[in-house]
Amino acid sequence: MDRFILGRYINGDSLVHKLDARDKLIISMYFIVIIFLANNWQTYSLLLVVVLGCVGLSRINLGFFLKGVSAMIWLIIFTVLLQVFFTSGGTVYWHWGILTLTHYGIVRGVYVFCRFVLIIFMSTLLTLTTSPLEISDGLESLMKPLKYVKVPVYEIALMLSIALRFVPTLMDETQKIMNAQRSRGVNFGQGKLIDQIKAVIPLLIPLFVSAINRAEDLAIAMEARGYHGGEGRSKYRQQIWHLQDTLALGLFAIVTVALLFLRTW
Amino acid sequence: MSITFEKLSYTYQTGTPFEHHALQDISLTIADHSYTAIIGHTGSGKSTLLQHLNGLLKPTSGKLVVNGQMIDTKTKNKQLGDLRHEVGFVFQFPEAQLFEETVLKDISFGPKNLGKSETEALEIARQKAKLVNLPDDVLEKSPFELSGGQMRRVAIAGILAMQPNILVLDEPTAGLDPKGRIEMMEMFKQLYEKEKLTIILVTHNMNDVANYADNVIVLEQGRLLRQGVPTEIFSNPEWLNKHHLGLPQTTAFALKLQERGINLQELPLTEKKLAQKLAALLQREVK
C-alpha cells in the first residue's frame, strides 16, 4: 500500500486547501471535460502551466503527484503505445507488419500521455488537499438537486462518509489479519492459482465478520446518540462559498476561452 | 539457541514523505527459555520489534538471529517457513483471525498448513484445546458462537497447535475481565514452566511484568532504553517516571511505606515478597 497516493489527504493551509470542496469538485470535473478541447501543443502547454500553477499553489511536494502517476504508469504506457503504433497518416518513419510508426502517431501518443498526466495531477490535487469528509459533504451539497427526482441524497452522502472513514481502518484490519494468518502458515500470493484463491478465504471471512460486527456497533452507537435519519438535522461543518472560490471558477472560465481560441478547429 | 538482534533498524515506507523510523539500532539478546516482557510507551516500536521475530517484517538494516536462523534485509519469504513454525505469534485481539466452521477445524488450520495430515492435525487440535482449558462441548461449535474470552482461547490454541518453541504475545489480556485475565496469564505461566517455551510478552500492565517476567526490555521511540531483570528495572522510580512508565502496584505501595520510614531495603515486586518483608520486619520488632 506504500505506493498508494491517490485518495490520501495531506493537511495544509495553502490557498488550494482553503477552497471550498464543492468548488474543487466542480473544477476537477470541469477540467476533465475541457482537457478534451486541447488538440495542439499550445493548448497542452497552457493546461500544463495551469495545472503546475495549481500544484505550486497547494505547496505540496511534486513527488506526491509523480507517485500518483507512477501507480498508473503501465496503463499509460499501454495506451500511449497503442496510439503510437496504430495511428496512420503523416510521414511514415518505420513499418513492420501491422505496426507503423508515423509522425501523427508520435504526436498523438505525446498528447495522450499529457492528457493522462494532467488528469491524474488534477485529481490527485483534489484528494491531497481535500479531506474525505469535505469531499463527501461537497458531493452531498452538489447532489442536492437530485432530491427532486427522489434520490436519497442524504443517505448516499452518509454512506459515503462512513465508507471513507472506514477505508483506513479496514486496511489496517486487513493487514493485521493477513499477518495473523501468515504466522499460522498461510502464504499469500504464492503457489498455484487455486492455492492463492484458497488462501484468500482465511482473510475474507474474518474481514467480513469484523465489518458486520463493526457495522452493528456503529449503528447502535449512532442510535444511542439520537440519530433518527436525515430529516431535520442541522450541520456542524458549514460550507461557505468565498470570493476566492468564485475567482477560481473564473480562472477556469478564462482558461476555457483561451483553449477555444488556441485550439485548431 | 536464542534470539539475537544485531544493530537492527526498521523504517516504514522508506523513500516516501510518510517515512517513519520505527526501530533504530536495536541490539539485544533474549535467552532460550526465558520470560521476557517488552514495555514502553505507545508508539515506542514494541509491535514492530515483535513482527521481526517471525519474519513478518524484515529489517531495513542490521539483522537478527532466531534459533540459528538469520533474518536480514535480503532474506526471502520462502526461507521463512521454518521460522513461522518456530515462533508462534499471538496478535492483539487474536479472536479476529478465526474463520473455520468449527473450533476444532480452526485450531487444526495451522498444523495443516505445516503439512500435517488431517487426523494428525485434529489430534493436535484436541490436545491444544485442552491445554487452553476449552470445554469439550465447544469443540464442534462455530467459533463465532463463543464468548469473547473463549474465542481468544481458540485463537491462542490455534497458535500453540503450530507447536512453536517461542511464543510471542502482543497484549494478550487486552479487553478481558479480571478473572479471564488472571486465568490467561496463569495459562502462559504453565506453558512457560511445563512446555519450556520461550515467552515474549508485550504489555502495559506492570503487575504482569513483576509477577511473571524474568527479563524486561524497555523501548522508547524506537530505541532500546534498557534491558534487565524486573527488580533492576523497577528499582529506580524516578527513572521510570522520567520515561513515562509506571510501577507495579505492590512496588508503588512499598515505596509509600518506605517514604513513611519503614525500611524495606530493596523494593519488592510481588505481594508475596512484600508480605514476607513486612513479616520479617515485624518479627524483628517483636524480638
Coordinates of C-alpha atoms in Angstrom, one line a residue:
Chain A
M1 CA 0.0 0.0 0.0
D2 CA 3.1 2.2 0.2
R3 CA 2.7 3.5 -3.3
F4 CA -1.0 4.2 -3.0
I5 CA -1.0 8.0 -3.0
L6 CA -4.4 8.5 -4.8
G7 CA -7.1 9.1 -2.2
R8 CA -4.7 10.3 0.5
Y9 CA -5.1 13.6 2.2
I10 CA -2.3 15.9 3.4
N11 CA -3.2 18.5 5.9
G12 CA -2.1 22.0 5.0
D13 CA -3.3 25.6 4.9
S14 CA -2.4 26.7 1.4
L15 CA -4.8 28.6 -0.9
V16 CA -5.9 25.3 -2.6
H17 CA -6.6 23.7 0.8
K18 CA -8.8 26.6 1.8
L19 CA -11.0 26.5 -1.3
D20 CA -14.5 25.1 -0.8
A21 CA -14.8 21.4 -1.5
R22 CA -17.7 22.0 -3.9
D23 CA -15.6 24.4 -5.8
K24 CA -12.7 21.9 -6.1
L25 CA -15.1 19.1 -7.1
I26 CA -16.7 21.2 -9.8
I27 CA -13.3 22.4 -11.1
S28 CA -11.7 18.9 -11.3
M29 CA -14.7 17.5 -13.1
Y30 CA -14.9 20.5 -15.4
F31 CA -11.1 20.2 -16.0
I32 CA -11.6 16.6 -17.2
V33 CA -14.1 17.9 -19.7
I34 CA -12.1 20.8 -21.0
I35 CA -8.9 18.8 -21.4
F36 CA -10.6 17.3 -24.5
L37 CA -10.6 20.7 -26.0
A38 CA -6.9 20.7 -26.2
N39 CA -5.5 19.4 -29.5
N40 CA -2.2 21.1 -30.2
W41 CA 1.0 21.9 -28.4
Q42 CA -0.2 25.5 -27.5
T43 CA -3.3 24.2 -25.7
Y44 CA -1.5 21.4 -23.9
S45 CA 1.2 23.8 -22.7
L46 CA -1.4 26.2 -21.5
L47 CA -3.1 23.4 -19.5
L48 CA 0.3 22.2 -18.2
V49 CA 1.0 25.7 -16.9
V50 CA -2.4 26.0 -15.3
V51 CA -2.0 22.6 -13.6
L52 CA 1.5 23.2 -12.4
G53 CA 0.4 26.6 -11.1
C54 CA -2.3 24.9 -9.1
V55 CA 0.2 22.3 -7.8
G56 CA 2.5 25.1 -6.9
L57 CA -0.2 26.9 -5.0
S58 CA -1.0 23.8 -3.0
R59 CA 2.6 23.8 -1.6
I60 CA 2.7 20.0 -1.8
N61 CA 5.8 18.3 -2.9
L62 CA 5.7 17.4 -6.6
G63 CA 6.9 13.9 -5.7
F64 CA 3.5 13.0 -4.5
F65 CA 1.9 13.7 -7.8
L66 CA 4.7 11.8 -9.7
K67 CA 3.9 8.9 -7.4
G68 CA 0.3 9.1 -8.4
V69 CA 1.3 8.9 -12.0
S70 CA 3.8 6.0 -11.4
A71 CA 1.0 4.0 -9.8
M72 CA -0.8 4.0 -13.2
I73 CA 2.3 4.0 -15.4
W74 CA 1.5 0.7 -17.1
L75 CA -1.9 1.7 -18.2
I76 CA -0.5 5.0 -19.5
I77 CA 2.3 3.2 -21.4
F78 CA -0.1 0.7 -22.9
T79 CA -2.4 3.4 -24.2
V80 CA 0.4 5.6 -25.5
L81 CA 1.9 2.6 -27.3
L82 CA -1.4 1.8 -28.9
Q83 CA -1.7 5.3 -30.1
V84 CA 1.8 5.5 -31.3
F85 CA 1.8 2.2 -33.3
F86 CA -1.7 2.1 -34.7
T87 CA -2.2 5.7 -35.9
S88 CA -1.8 6.2 -39.6
G89 CA -1.2 9.4 -41.5
G90 CA 1.7 11.8 -41.9
T91 CA 5.3 10.8 -42.7
V92 CA 6.0 7.1 -42.1
Y93 CA 9.2 6.5 -40.2
W94 CA 9.1 2.8 -39.7
H95 CA 6.9 -0.1 -40.8
W96 CA 6.6 -3.7 -39.6
G97 CA 3.6 -5.8 -40.1
I98 CA 0.5 -4.0 -38.7
L99 CA 2.7 -1.7 -36.7
T100 CA 3.6 1.6 -38.2
L101 CA 5.5 4.5 -36.6
T102 CA 4.2 7.7 -38.1
H103 CA 4.5 11.4 -37.4
Y104 CA 0.9 11.6 -36.4
G105 CA 1.2 8.6 -34.2
I106 CA 4.0 10.1 -32.2
V107 CA 2.2 13.4 -31.8
R108 CA -1.0 11.6 -30.7
G109 CA 1.0 9.4 -28.3
V110 CA 2.5 12.5 -26.7
Y111 CA -0.9 14.2 -26.4
V112 CA -2.5 11.1 -24.8
F113 CA 0.4 10.9 -22.3
C114 CA -0.1 14.6 -21.5
R115 CA -3.8 14.1 -21.0
F116 CA -3.3 11.2 -18.6
V117 CA -0.7 13.1 -16.6
L118 CA -2.8 16.2 -16.4
I119 CA -5.9 14.4 -15.3
I120 CA -4.0 12.4 -12.7
F121 CA -2.3 15.5 -11.4
M122 CA -5.6 17.3 -11.1
S123 CA -7.5 14.5 -9.3
T124 CA -4.5 13.9 -7.0
L125 CA -4.6 17.6 -6.2
L126 CA -8.2 17.3 -5.3
T127 CA -7.7 14.3 -2.9
L128 CA -4.5 15.6 -1.4
T129 CA -5.9 18.9 -0.5
T130 CA -9.5 18.0 0.5
S131 CA -10.2 15.8 3.4
P132 CA -12.6 12.8 2.7
L133 CA -15.2 14.4 4.9
E134 CA -15.1 17.6 2.9
I135 CA -15.4 15.6 -0.3
S136 CA -18.5 13.8 0.9
D137 CA -20.0 17.0 2.2
G138 CA -19.3 18.6 -1.1
L139 CA -20.8 15.8 -3.1
E140 CA -23.9 15.9 -0.9
S141 CA -24.4 19.5 -1.5
L142 CA -23.8 19.2 -5.2
M143 CA -26.3 16.3 -5.5
K144 CA -29.0 18.3 -3.8
P145 CA -30.9 19.0 -7.0
L146 CA -31.4 15.2 -7.4
K147 CA -33.7 15.2 -4.3
Y148 CA -36.4 16.4 -6.6
V149 CA -36.2 13.1 -8.5
K150 CA -36.5 11.2 -5.3
V151 CA -32.8 10.2 -5.0
P152 CA -32.0 9.7 -1.3
V153 CA -29.1 12.2 -1.3
Y154 CA -28.6 12.4 2.4
E155 CA -28.4 8.6 2.8
I156 CA -25.9 8.3 0.0
A157 CA -23.8 11.1 1.5
L158 CA -23.9 9.4 4.9
M159 CA -22.9 6.0 3.5
L160 CA -20.2 7.7 1.5
S161 CA -18.7 9.5 4.5
I162 CA -18.9 6.3 6.7
A163 CA -17.3 4.3 3.9
L164 CA -14.5 6.9 3.5
R165 CA -14.0 7.0 7.2
F166 CA -13.6 3.2 7.4
V167 CA -11.3 2.7 4.5
P168 CA -8.1 3.1 6.5
T169 CA -9.5 1.2 9.4
L170 CA -10.4 -1.8 7.2
M171 CA -7.0 -1.6 5.5
D172 CA -5.3 -1.8 8.9
E173 CA -7.6 -4.7 9.8
T174 CA -6.8 -6.5 6.6
Q175 CA -3.1 -6.1 7.2
K176 CA -3.5 -7.4 10.8
I177 CA -5.5 -10.5 9.8
M178 CA -3.1 -11.2 6.9
N179 CA -0.2 -11.1 9.4
A180 CA -2.0 -13.3 11.8
Q181 CA -2.8 -15.9 9.1
R182 CA 0.8 -15.7 7.8
S183 CA 2.0 -16.7 11.2
R184 CA -0.3 -19.6 11.0
G185 CA 1.4 -20.8 7.9
V186 CA -0.7 -19.2 5.1
N187 CA 1.4 -18.0 2.1
F188 CA -0.4 -15.1 0.4
G189 CA 0.3 -14.6 -3.3
Q190 CA 2.4 -17.7 -3.6
G191 CA 1.9 -21.1 -5.3
K192 CA -0.6 -22.2 -7.8
L193 CA -3.6 -20.0 -8.7
I194 CA -6.0 -22.3 -7.0
D195 CA -3.9 -22.2 -3.8
Q196 CA -3.8 -18.5 -4.0
I197 CA -7.5 -18.2 -4.2
K198 CA -7.9 -20.7 -1.3
A199 CA -5.5 -18.5 0.8
V200 CA -7.9 -15.6 0.5
I201 CA -10.7 -17.4 2.5
P202 CA -8.9 -17.1 5.9
L203 CA -8.6 -13.4 5.1
L204 CA -12.0 -12.7 3.7
I205 CA -14.2 -14.4 6.3
P206 CA -12.7 -12.7 9.3
L207 CA -12.8 -9.4 7.5
F208 CA -16.5 -9.7 6.7
V209 CA -17.2 -10.8 10.2
S210 CA -15.4 -7.9 11.6
A211 CA -17.1 -5.5 9.2
I212 CA -20.5 -6.8 10.2
N213 CA -19.6 -6.5 13.9
R214 CA -18.3 -3.0 13.3
A215 CA -21.5 -2.0 11.5
E216 CA -23.7 -3.3 14.3
D217 CA -21.7 -1.5 16.9
L218 CA -21.7 1.7 14.9
A219 CA -25.5 1.5 14.3
I220 CA -26.1 1.0 18.0
A221 CA -23.8 3.8 18.9
M222 CA -25.5 6.1 16.4
E223 CA -28.9 5.3 17.7
A224 CA -27.8 5.8 21.3
R225 CA -26.7 9.3 20.3
G226 CA -30.1 10.1 19.0
Y227 CA -29.8 9.5 15.3
H228 CA -33.1 9.0 13.5
G229 CA -32.2 9.6 9.9
G230 CA -31.6 12.6 7.7
E231 CA -34.8 14.6 8.4
G232 CA -34.4 17.8 10.4
R233 CA -30.7 17.5 11.1
S234 CA -28.5 20.6 11.4
K235 CA -25.0 20.7 10.1
Y236 CA -21.8 21.1 12.2
R237 CA -19.4 21.6 9.2
Q238 CA -20.7 24.6 7.4
Q239 CA -19.6 25.1 3.8
I240 CA -19.0 28.7 3.0
W241 CA -18.5 29.9 -0.6
H242 CA -15.8 32.6 -0.5
L243 CA -14.7 35.2 -3.1
Q244 CA -11.7 33.0 -3.8
D245 CA -13.9 30.2 -4.9
T246 CA -15.7 32.4 -7.5
L247 CA -12.3 33.6 -8.6
A248 CA -11.0 30.1 -9.1
L249 CA -14.1 29.3 -11.2
G250 CA -13.4 32.5 -13.1
L251 CA -9.9 31.4 -13.8
F252 CA -11.1 28.2 -15.4
A253 CA -13.6 30.1 -17.4
I254 CA -10.8 32.2 -18.8
V255 CA -8.8 29.0 -19.4
T256 CA -11.7 27.6 -21.4
V257 CA -12.0 30.8 -23.5
A258 CA -8.2 30.7 -24.2
L259 CA -8.5 27.0 -25.1
L260 CA -11.3 27.6 -27.5
F261 CA -9.2 30.4 -29.0
L262 CA -5.9 28.5 -29.3
R263 CA -7.2 25.1 -30.4
T264 CA -7.1 24.1 -34.1
W265 CA -10.6 23.6 -35.4
Chain B
M1 CA 19.8 -21.2 20.7
S2 CA 18.4 -17.8 21.4
I3 CA 17.2 -14.6 19.8
T4 CA 19.8 -12.0 19.0
F5 CA 19.2 -8.6 17.5
E6 CA 22.3 -7.0 15.9
K7 CA 22.0 -3.3 15.2
L8 CA 18.6 -3.8 13.8
S9 CA 16.8 -0.8 12.3
Y10 CA 13.4 -0.6 10.7
T11 CA 11.8 2.2 8.7
Y12 CA 8.3 2.2 7.5
Q13 CA 7.6 3.5 4.0
T14 CA 11.2 4.2 3.1
G15 CA 11.7 6.8 0.5
T16 CA 8.2 8.3 0.8
P17 CA 7.2 11.5 2.6
F18 CA 5.5 9.2 5.2
E19 CA 8.8 7.7 6.2
H20 CA 8.9 6.7 9.8
H21 CA 11.8 5.3 11.7
A22 CA 10.2 2.7 14.0
L23 CA 13.3 1.0 15.3
Q24 CA 16.8 2.3 15.5
D25 CA 20.0 0.4 16.2
I26 CA 18.5 -2.3 18.4
S27 CA 21.0 -4.8 19.8
L28 CA 19.8 -7.3 22.4
T29 CA 19.7 -10.9 23.3
I30 CA 16.8 -13.0 24.6
A31 CA 18.0 -16.2 26.2
D32 CA 16.4 -19.5 25.5
H33 CA 13.5 -20.5 27.8
S34 CA 13.2 -17.0 29.3
Y35 CA 10.1 -15.0 30.0
T36 CA 10.7 -11.6 28.5
A37 CA 8.5 -8.6 28.9
I38 CA 8.7 -5.7 26.5
I39 CA 7.4 -2.4 27.8
G40 CA 7.4 1.1 26.5
H41 CA 5.1 3.9 25.7
T42 CA 2.5 3.6 22.9
G43 CA 4.4 4.0 19.6
S44 CA 7.7 3.0 21.0
G45 CA 8.2 0.3 18.5
K46 CA 7.2 -2.8 20.5
S47 CA 4.9 -4.3 17.9
T48 CA 7.3 -3.5 15.1
L49 CA 10.0 -5.3 17.1
L50 CA 7.8 -8.3 17.6
Q51 CA 6.9 -8.6 13.9
H52 CA 10.5 -9.1 13.1
L53 CA 10.6 -12.3 15.2
N54 CA 8.7 -14.4 12.7
G55 CA 9.8 -12.5 9.6
L56 CA 6.6 -10.6 9.0
L57 CA 8.8 -7.6 8.8
K58 CA 12.4 -7.7 7.6
P59 CA 15.0 -5.3 9.0
T60 CA 15.9 -2.2 6.9
S61 CA 19.4 -2.6 8.2
G62 CA 21.1 -4.9 10.7
K63 CA 20.0 -8.5 11.3
L64 CA 18.5 -10.8 13.8
V65 CA 19.1 -14.5 14.5
V66 CA 16.3 -16.6 15.8
N67 CA 17.3 -20.1 16.9
G68 CA 20.2 -20.2 14.4
Q69 CA 18.2 -18.8 11.5
M70 CA 19.4 -15.4 10.3
I71 CA 17.0 -12.7 9.0
D72 CA 18.3 -9.6 7.3
T73 CA 17.3 -7.3 4.5
K74 CA 17.9 -9.9 1.8
T75 CA 16.1 -12.8 3.4
K76 CA 13.4 -14.2 1.0
N77 CA 9.9 -15.0 2.2
K78 CA 10.3 -18.6 1.1
Q79 CA 13.0 -19.1 3.7
L80 CA 10.7 -18.1 6.5
G81 CA 8.5 -21.2 6.6
D82 CA 10.5 -22.9 9.3
L83 CA 10.6 -19.7 11.3
R84 CA 6.8 -19.5 11.4
H85 CA 6.9 -23.0 12.8
E86 CA 9.5 -21.9 15.4
V87 CA 7.8 -18.7 16.5
G88 CA 4.1 -18.6 17.5
F89 CA 2.6 -15.2 17.3
V90 CA -0.5 -14.2 19.2
F91 CA -1.6 -10.8 17.9
Q92 CA -3.6 -8.2 19.7
F93 CA -7.3 -9.3 19.8
P94 CA -6.4 -12.7 18.1
E95 CA -10.1 -13.7 18.0
A96 CA -10.3 -11.6 14.8
Q97 CA -8.4 -14.4 13.0
L98 CA -10.9 -17.1 13.4
F99 CA -12.7 -18.2 10.2
E100 CA -13.4 -22.0 10.1
E101 CA -16.7 -23.7 10.6
T102 CA -15.8 -25.4 13.8
V103 CA -13.4 -24.6 16.7
L104 CA -11.5 -27.9 16.1
K105 CA -11.0 -27.1 12.4
D106 CA -9.8 -23.7 13.1
I107 CA -7.2 -24.9 15.6
S108 CA -6.0 -27.5 13.2
F109 CA -5.6 -25.0 10.4
G110 CA -2.0 -24.1 11.4
P111 CA -0.7 -27.7 11.6
K112 CA -2.3 -28.5 8.3
N113 CA -0.5 -25.6 6.7
L114 CA 2.7 -27.1 8.0
G115 CA 1.9 -30.3 6.1
K116 CA 0.4 -32.4 8.9
S117 CA -2.3 -34.9 7.8
E118 CA -6.0 -34.3 8.7
T119 CA -6.1 -36.8 11.5
E120 CA -2.8 -35.7 13.0
A121 CA -3.9 -32.0 12.9
L122 CA -7.2 -32.8 14.6
E123 CA -5.3 -34.8 17.3
I124 CA -3.1 -31.8 17.9
A125 CA -6.1 -29.5 17.9
R126 CA -7.7 -31.6 20.6
Q127 CA -4.6 -31.6 22.8
K128 CA -4.2 -27.8 22.5
A129 CA -7.9 -27.2 23.2
K130 CA -7.3 -29.0 26.5
L131 CA -4.2 -27.0 27.1
V132 CA -6.0 -23.7 26.9
N133 CA -8.9 -25.1 29.1
L134 CA -11.6 -25.1 26.4
P135 CA -14.6 -27.3 27.5
D136 CA -15.2 -30.3 25.2
D137 CA -18.7 -29.3 24.2
V138 CA -17.5 -26.2 22.3
L139 CA -15.1 -28.1 20.0
E140 CA -17.7 -28.8 17.4
K141 CA -19.4 -25.4 17.6
S142 CA -18.8 -22.5 15.3
P143 CA -16.1 -20.2 16.7
F144 CA -18.4 -17.3 16.2
E145 CA -20.9 -18.6 18.7
L146 CA -18.5 -18.5 21.6
S147 CA -17.9 -15.8 24.1
G148 CA -15.1 -13.3 23.7
G149 CA -12.8 -15.0 26.2
Q150 CA -13.4 -18.4 24.7
M151 CA -12.8 -17.1 21.2
R152 CA -9.4 -15.8 22.3
R153 CA -8.6 -19.2 23.8
V154 CA -9.4 -20.8 20.5
A155 CA -7.2 -18.4 18.7
I156 CA -4.3 -19.0 21.1
A157 CA -4.8 -22.7 20.8
G158 CA -4.6 -22.3 17.0
I159 CA -1.1 -20.7 17.5
L160 CA 0.0 -23.3 20.0
A161 CA -1.0 -26.0 17.5
M162 CA 1.9 -24.9 15.4
Q163 CA 4.0 -26.3 18.2
P164 CA 6.3 -23.3 18.5
N165 CA 9.3 -23.1 20.8
I166 CA 8.9 -19.3 21.1
L167 CA 5.6 -17.8 21.9
V168 CA 5.1 -14.1 21.2
L169 CA 2.2 -12.4 22.9
D170 CA 1.1 -8.9 22.0
E171 CA -1.1 -7.7 24.8
P172 CA -2.9 -11.0 25.2
T173 CA -5.2 -9.9 28.0
A174 CA -6.4 -6.6 26.5
G175 CA -10.1 -6.3 26.9
L176 CA -10.6 -9.3 29.2
D177 CA -12.4 -9.3 32.5
P178 CA -10.2 -9.7 35.7
K179 CA -10.9 -13.4 36.0
G180 CA -10.2 -14.1 32.4
R181 CA -7.0 -12.0 32.6
I182 CA -5.6 -14.0 35.6
E183 CA -6.6 -17.3 34.0
M184 CA -4.9 -16.4 30.8
M185 CA -1.7 -15.2 32.5
E186 CA -1.6 -18.3 34.6
M187 CA -2.0 -20.4 31.4
F188 CA 1.0 -18.7 29.9
K189 CA 3.0 -19.3 33.0
Q190 CA 2.1 -23.0 32.8
L191 CA 3.2 -23.1 29.2
Y192 CA 6.4 -21.5 30.2
E193 CA 7.1 -23.8 33.1
K194 CA 5.8 -27.1 31.7
E195 CA 6.3 -26.9 27.9
K196 CA 9.6 -25.0 28.3
L197 CA 8.6 -22.3 25.9
T198 CA 10.4 -19.0 25.5
I199 CA 7.8 -16.3 26.1
I200 CA 8.0 -12.8 24.8
L201 CA 5.2 -10.6 26.2
V202 CA 4.3 -7.0 25.2
T203 CA 2.2 -5.4 27.9
H204 CA 1.3 -2.1 29.6
N205 CA 0.5 -3.9 32.8
M206 CA 3.4 -3.6 35.2
N207 CA 1.8 -6.0 37.6
D208 CA 2.1 -8.8 35.0
V209 CA 5.7 -7.8 34.3
A210 CA 6.5 -8.0 38.0
N211 CA 4.6 -11.3 38.6
Y212 CA 5.7 -13.3 35.6
A213 CA 8.7 -11.9 33.7
D214 CA 12.4 -12.7 34.4
N215 CA 13.7 -10.3 31.8
V216 CA 12.5 -6.8 30.8
I217 CA 13.2 -4.8 27.7
V218 CA 12.3 -1.1 27.8
L219 CA 11.8 0.7 24.5
E220 CA 11.5 4.4 23.9
Q221 CA 10.9 6.0 20.5
G222 CA 12.3 3.0 18.6
R223 CA 15.4 2.8 20.7
L224 CA 16.4 0.3 23.3
L225 CA 16.4 2.1 26.6
R226 CA 17.3 -0.7 28.9
Q227 CA 17.3 -4.4 29.4
G228 CA 17.5 -6.2 32.7
V229 CA 15.7 -8.3 35.4
P230 CA 12.5 -6.8 36.8
T231 CA 14.0 -5.9 40.2
E232 CA 16.7 -3.9 38.4
I233 CA 14.2 -2.1 36.1
F234 CA 11.8 -1.3 38.9
S235 CA 14.4 -0.3 41.5
N236 CA 14.5 3.3 40.3
P237 CA 11.1 5.0 40.4
E238 CA 12.4 8.4 39.3
W239 CA 13.9 6.9 36.2
L240 CA 10.6 5.1 35.4
N241 CA 8.7 8.3 35.9
K242 CA 11.0 10.2 33.6
H243 CA 10.3 7.7 30.9
H244 CA 6.5 7.7 31.5
L245 CA 6.4 4.1 32.8
G246 CA 4.6 3.0 35.9
L247 CA 5.4 0.8 38.9
P248 CA 3.7 -2.4 39.8
Q249 CA 1.0 -1.7 42.4
T250 CA 2.9 -3.6 45.1
T251 CA 6.1 -1.7 44.4
A252 CA 4.2 1.6 44.4
F253 CA 2.7 0.7 47.8
A254 CA 6.1 -0.4 49.2
L255 CA 7.5 2.9 48.0
K256 CA 4.9 4.8 50.0
L257 CA 5.7 2.7 53.1
Q258 CA 9.3 3.5 52.7
E259 CA 8.5 7.2 52.5
R260 CA 6.8 6.9 55.9
G261 CA 10.0 5.5 57.4
I262 CA 9.6 1.7 57.0
N263 CA 12.9 0.5 55.7
L264 CA 12.4 -2.4 53.2
Q265 CA 16.0 -2.2 51.8
E266 CA 15.0 -3.1 48.2
L267 CA 11.6 -2.6 46.7
P268 CA 9.6 -5.8 46.4
L269 CA 7.7 -6.6 43.2
T270 CA 5.1 -9.1 44.2
E271 CA 2.6 -9.2 47.0
K272 CA 4.2 -12.3 48.4
K273 CA 7.6 -10.7 48.6
L274 CA 6.2 -7.6 50.3
A275 CA 4.3 -9.6 52.8
Q276 CA 7.4 -11.6 53.7
K277 CA 9.4 -8.5 54.2
L278 CA 6.8 -6.9 56.4
A279 CA 6.5 -10.1 58.4
A280 CA 10.3 -10.2 58.8
L281 CA 10.3 -6.6 60.0
L282 CA 7.5 -7.2 62.5
Q283 CA 9.3 -10.3 63.9
R284 CA 12.4 -8.3 64.4
E285 CA 10.5 -5.6 66.2
V286 CA 8.9 -8.2 68.5
K287 CA 12.3 -9.6 69.4

